XYZ file of C-alpha atoms in Angstrom:
319
model
C 8.043 1.836 -4.032
C 11.074 0.996 -1.898
C 14.221 -0.335 -3.565
C 14.007 -3.776 -1.929
C 10.348 -4.196 -2.927
C 11.075 -2.995 -6.466
C 14.014 -5.406 -6.818
C 12.034 -8.435 -5.586
C 9.103 -7.648 -7.875
C 11.285 -7.089 -10.928
C 13.221 -10.317 -10.398
C 10.072 -12.368 -9.776
C 8.099 -10.867 -12.683
C 10.994 -11.345 -15.115
C 11.791 -14.929 -14.083
C 8.169 -16.082 -13.863
C 7.360 -14.622 -17.299
C 10.325 -16.423 -18.861
C 9.470 -19.711 -17.102
C 5.843 -19.639 -18.303
C 6.897 -18.681 -21.843
C 9.345 -21.614 -21.836
C 6.662 -24.006 -20.560
C 4.472 -22.942 -23.489
C 7.419 -23.560 -25.863
C 7.311 -19.977 -27.095
C 10.141 -18.627 -29.212
C 12.093 -15.647 -27.790
C 10.835 -16.469 -24.285
C 13.296 -14.050 -22.661
C 11.413 -11.187 -24.324
C 8.459 -11.977 -22.054
C 10.725 -11.325 -19.086
C 12.001 -8.063 -20.554
C 8.448 -6.838 -21.155
C 7.548 -7.753 -17.548
C 10.593 -5.832 -16.340
C 9.661 -2.736 -18.361
C 6.004 -2.898 -17.304
C 6.569 -2.978 -13.537
C 6.175 0.648 -12.447
C 5.818 2.657 -9.235
C 2.041 2.620 -8.782
C -0.929 0.441 -9.729
C -2.673 3.185 -11.699
C 0.439 4.047 -13.681
C 1.109 0.363 -14.388
C -2.454 -0.086 -15.660
C -2.185 3.020 -17.849
C 1.094 1.852 -19.398
C -0.327 -1.659 -19.946
C -3.320 -0.148 -21.759
C -1.086 2.112 -23.875
C 1.168 -0.795 -24.813
C -1.785 -2.972 -25.771
C -2.943 -0.270 -28.200
C 0.658 0.089 -29.421
C 0.862 -3.677 -29.947
C -2.295 -3.809 -32.048
C -1.405 -0.790 -34.201
C 2.253 -1.727 -34.626
C 1.553 -5.308 -35.652
C -1.117 -4.211 -38.122
C 1.425 -1.849 -39.705
C 4.262 -4.395 -39.576
C 2.086 -7.110 -41.106
C 1.049 -4.833 -43.984
C 4.570 -3.509 -44.663
C 6.303 -6.908 -44.470
C 3.585 -8.431 -46.653
C 4.152 -5.832 -49.381
C 7.897 -5.105 -49.130
C 9.245 -8.338 -47.671
C 11.548 -8.841 -44.695
C 14.438 -6.489 -45.451
C 15.998 -3.436 -43.865
C 13.939 -1.149 -46.105
C 10.675 -2.629 -44.781
C 11.815 -2.379 -41.178
C 12.943 1.229 -41.721
C 9.589 2.085 -43.280
C 7.856 0.494 -40.292
C 9.850 2.717 -37.913
C 9.273 5.862 -39.994
C 5.508 5.357 -39.733
C 5.246 3.884 -36.227
C 7.432 6.286 -34.254
C 5.535 9.519 -35.084
C 2.181 7.700 -34.876
C 2.742 6.404 -31.338
C 4.090 9.758 -30.164
C 1.132 11.550 -31.757
C -1.291 9.218 -29.930
C 0.760 9.644 -26.692
C 1.310 5.889 -26.368
C 5.044 5.980 -27.059
C 5.739 3.879 -23.944
C 5.041 0.845 -26.135
C 7.526 1.792 -28.832
C 10.623 -0.074 -27.592
C 9.093 -3.347 -26.291
C 6.702 -3.685 -29.234
C 9.472 -2.967 -31.750
C 11.456 -5.807 -30.178
C 8.495 -8.114 -30.810
C 8.162 -6.852 -34.393
C 11.865 -7.555 -34.943
C 11.102 -11.222 -34.243
C 8.956 -11.276 -37.392
C 11.925 -9.895 -39.271
C 14.226 -12.560 -37.805
C 11.849 -15.420 -38.568
C 10.827 -13.905 -41.929
C 7.307 -15.162 -41.370
C 3.776 -13.808 -40.908
C 2.204 -17.185 -40.104
C -0.630 -17.125 -37.529
C 1.482 -19.284 -35.184
C 4.262 -16.656 -35.251
C 1.824 -13.806 -34.587
C 0.251 -15.812 -31.756
C 3.722 -16.414 -30.309
C 4.381 -12.641 -30.120
C 0.923 -11.928 -28.701
C 1.443 -14.505 -25.935
C 4.888 -13.079 -25.095
C 3.273 -9.648 -24.738
C 0.364 -10.931 -22.612
C 2.588 -13.025 -20.334
C 5.103 -10.225 -19.724
C 2.482 -7.552 -19.104
C 0.310 -9.926 -17.075
C 3.037 -10.859 -14.592
C 3.962 -7.194 -14.137
C 0.351 -6.324 -13.280
C 0.036 -9.386 -11.052
C 3.119 -8.479 -9.009
C 1.910 -4.886 -8.712
C -1.372 -5.935 -7.105
C 0.623 -5.887 -3.875
C 1.896 -2.485 -2.790
C 3.316 -1.654 0.616
C 0.947 0.765 2.354
C 2.338 4.048 3.689
C -0.752 4.851 5.759
C 1.203 4.663 9.030
C 3.865 7.089 7.783
C 1.162 9.409 6.429
C -0.538 9.489 9.851
C 2.825 10.322 11.418
C 3.297 13.163 8.940
C -0.199 14.406 9.747
C 0.410 14.545 13.493
C 3.839 16.106 13.109
C 2.586 18.801 10.712
C -0.229 19.755 13.091
C 2.292 19.894 15.938
C 4.607 22.152 13.897
C 1.721 24.419 12.907
C 0.763 24.858 16.560
C 4.353 25.608 17.488
C 4.599 28.311 14.811
C 1.323 29.909 15.920
C 2.461 29.959 19.558
C 5.760 31.516 18.459
C 3.782 34.118 16.511
C 1.731 34.880 19.611
C 4.926 35.396 21.637
C 6.337 37.660 18.923
C 3.250 39.898 19.010
C 3.274 40.126 22.807
C 6.968 40.945 23.211
C 9.545 42.561 20.979
C 12.017 39.754 20.508
C 13.589 37.801 17.695
C 12.159 34.397 16.966
C 12.885 31.388 14.783
C 9.476 31.448 13.093
C 10.815 31.730 9.537
C 13.076 28.711 10.035
C 10.166 26.721 11.476
C 7.979 27.626 8.494
C 10.682 26.516 6.034
C 11.056 23.191 7.850
C 7.283 22.727 7.798
C 7.130 23.488 4.064
C 9.752 20.838 3.357
C 7.938 18.223 5.442
C 4.640 19.029 3.720
C 6.185 18.495 0.293
C 7.544 15.114 1.416
C 4.143 14.160 2.820
C 2.328 15.204 -0.367
C 4.653 13.125 -2.549
C 3.865 10.072 -0.411
C 0.122 10.825 -0.334
C -0.082 11.153 -4.122
C 1.770 7.844 -4.540
C -0.624 6.205 -2.088
C -3.595 7.694 -3.959
C -2.282 6.334 -7.269
C -2.183 2.859 -5.721
C -5.933 2.946 -4.986
C -7.578 1.618 -8.139
C -11.128 0.823 -7.069
C -11.861 2.473 -3.699
C -10.028 5.732 -4.079
C -10.591 8.673 -1.733
C -9.144 12.141 -2.076
C -9.423 12.861 1.652
C -5.719 12.651 2.469
C -4.702 14.499 -0.694
C -7.104 17.344 0.093
C -6.103 17.367 3.759
C -2.420 17.942 3.010
C -3.240 20.394 0.216
C -5.344 22.314 2.736
C -2.417 22.394 5.159
C -0.099 23.555 2.366
C -2.465 26.444 1.579
C -2.502 27.315 5.277
C 1.294 27.368 5.400
C 1.410 29.727 2.417
C -0.901 32.082 4.292
C 1.147 31.600 7.442
C 4.265 32.798 5.591
C 2.424 36.029 4.747
C 1.243 36.381 8.329
C 4.769 35.933 9.683
C 6.117 38.491 7.219
C 3.464 41.040 8.223
C 4.047 40.427 11.940
C 7.691 41.420 11.505
C 6.568 44.843 10.236
C 4.531 45.596 13.353
C 6.688 48.082 15.238
C 4.447 48.943 18.164
C 2.727 46.760 20.724
C -0.766 47.949 21.681
C -4.190 46.665 22.684
C -4.999 45.503 19.140
C -1.827 43.446 18.867
C -2.463 41.912 22.298
C -6.015 40.932 21.306
C -4.696 39.446 18.085
C -2.015 37.502 19.960
C -4.662 35.994 22.246
C -6.747 35.051 19.216
C -3.737 33.360 17.586
C -3.252 31.409 20.829
C -6.868 30.236 20.624
C -6.411 29.295 16.962
C -3.366 27.184 17.837
C -5.244 25.506 20.700
C -8.087 24.463 18.391
C -5.881 23.335 15.510
C -6.616 19.679 14.785
C -7.872 17.468 11.969
C -11.395 17.000 13.377
C -12.026 20.531 14.686
C -14.438 22.464 12.395
C -12.980 25.836 13.558
C -16.312 27.558 12.812
C -16.388 29.427 16.144
C -13.027 30.985 15.293
C -14.610 32.752 12.317
C -17.178 34.270 14.679
C -14.360 35.382 16.963
C -12.584 37.033 14.019
C -15.761 38.940 13.114
C -15.958 40.206 16.709
C -12.294 41.171 16.690
C -12.709 43.078 13.423
C -15.649 44.932 14.935
C -13.501 45.824 17.946
C -10.782 47.182 15.636
C -13.307 49.346 13.792
C -14.666 50.824 17.010
C -11.242 51.921 18.254
C -10.138 55.527 17.931
C -8.562 56.500 14.643
C -4.743 56.414 14.621
C -3.125 59.752 15.456
C 0.370 59.207 14.073
C 1.844 57.704 10.941
C 3.326 54.859 12.994
C -0.057 54.075 14.540
C -1.710 54.146 11.108
C 0.851 51.789 9.573
C 0.655 49.524 12.623
C -3.156 49.373 12.429
C -3.019 48.598 8.684
C -0.540 45.744 9.260
C -2.695 44.289 12.043
C -5.805 44.510 9.886
C -4.063 42.723 6.980
C -2.713 40.089 9.358
C -6.205 39.470 10.706
C -7.625 39.081 7.203
C -4.929 36.544 6.303
C -5.647 34.723 9.538
C -9.323 34.607 8.596
C -8.385 32.996 5.262
C -6.118 30.592 7.167
C -9.061 29.449 9.288
C -11.469 29.403 6.363
C -9.238 26.876 4.586
C -9.951 24.478 7.465
C -13.679 25.192 7.788
C -14.249 24.583 4.061
C -12.272 21.337 4.253
C -14.290 20.214 7.287
C -17.608 20.986 5.586
C -16.615 18.781 2.645
C -15.346 15.823 4.676
C -16.990 15.952 8.128
C -19.264 12.986 7.324
C -16.259 10.690 6.763
C -15.261 8.442 9.704
C-alpha cells in the first residue's frame, strides 16, 4: 500500500469511526478511532485475519475481565491479575495482536467501575465500529497488475539478453557482463515477487496463484542460469560441441516467452545429448574436462527448460 493511500485510509477510518461512535452517544468514542487505525493493514487478507484474531481476543479478554472484576473488584490488583492471565493466553493462542486494543477497552471497565450490560455493550460497539471501518476502507486496494505486467515483460527481456550473451561467450573467447546482468535480474525478480505476493494477499474471493507461480518459475530458472554461467566460464576450449550448444542456447532465447510451451526444446536437448555421446572420446585431460563441463551445462539447461514446460502444463488452459 502506497504512503498516500495508507494516510488517506487511516485518516478516514479513524475520523469516521469516532463520528459514528459519537452519534451513538458511546463513551470513549475516540477509542473506536484508535482501533480503526490499528486495524487498517497492508492487505485485505491480513486485515481480515487480524480482525478475526481480535474478535476472539475481545471475547476471551472480556470473559476473563468480567470474572476477575466481579470477584476482586476494580482495583490495581484485579487489573494486574487480568494482565497476568491474558498476556500469556493470547500469545499461546497466537492472537496477541488483540492484546493492546482490547486491554484499552477493558481499562474502560476499570475507569467506570461497572459491569452493567450497557457498559459491556458500549465496549462491544466501540470494537465493532473501529474494526468495521478499517475493513470497509480496505475493501478498496490499488491494483498493481499493470506494474506486474511490466515486470513480466522486462524479466523475459533480461533473460533473453543473458542467454544471447551466453551464446556469444561460448562462440568466442571474450569477457562478458553476464554475471552483472544475472545479479540485476535477481534483484528485479525479488521486487516483482514482493509485489505479486501483496497482490495475491489482496484477492480474498477469486484468488489465483498464476502470477505467483510464474515469477517463482522464473526465479528457479535464474538460479539454474547462475550455475550455467558459472560452468560456461570454466570451458577453456571452443569446439564443435560448444558451437552446437551455443546455437541451442540461441534457440532457447528465441522461444522464451510466457505462452511458449518449450516442449520442442526438450526434444532438441535429447538429440544434442545423443550427438555428444556419439562423438569420439576425449584424448586429452583438457578435452575431457571441457566435455564434462559442456555435459553438465546441457543438463542444467534441460532443467531450465523443464521449469517452463511444467509451468505451462499446469496453466496452459488459463486465458
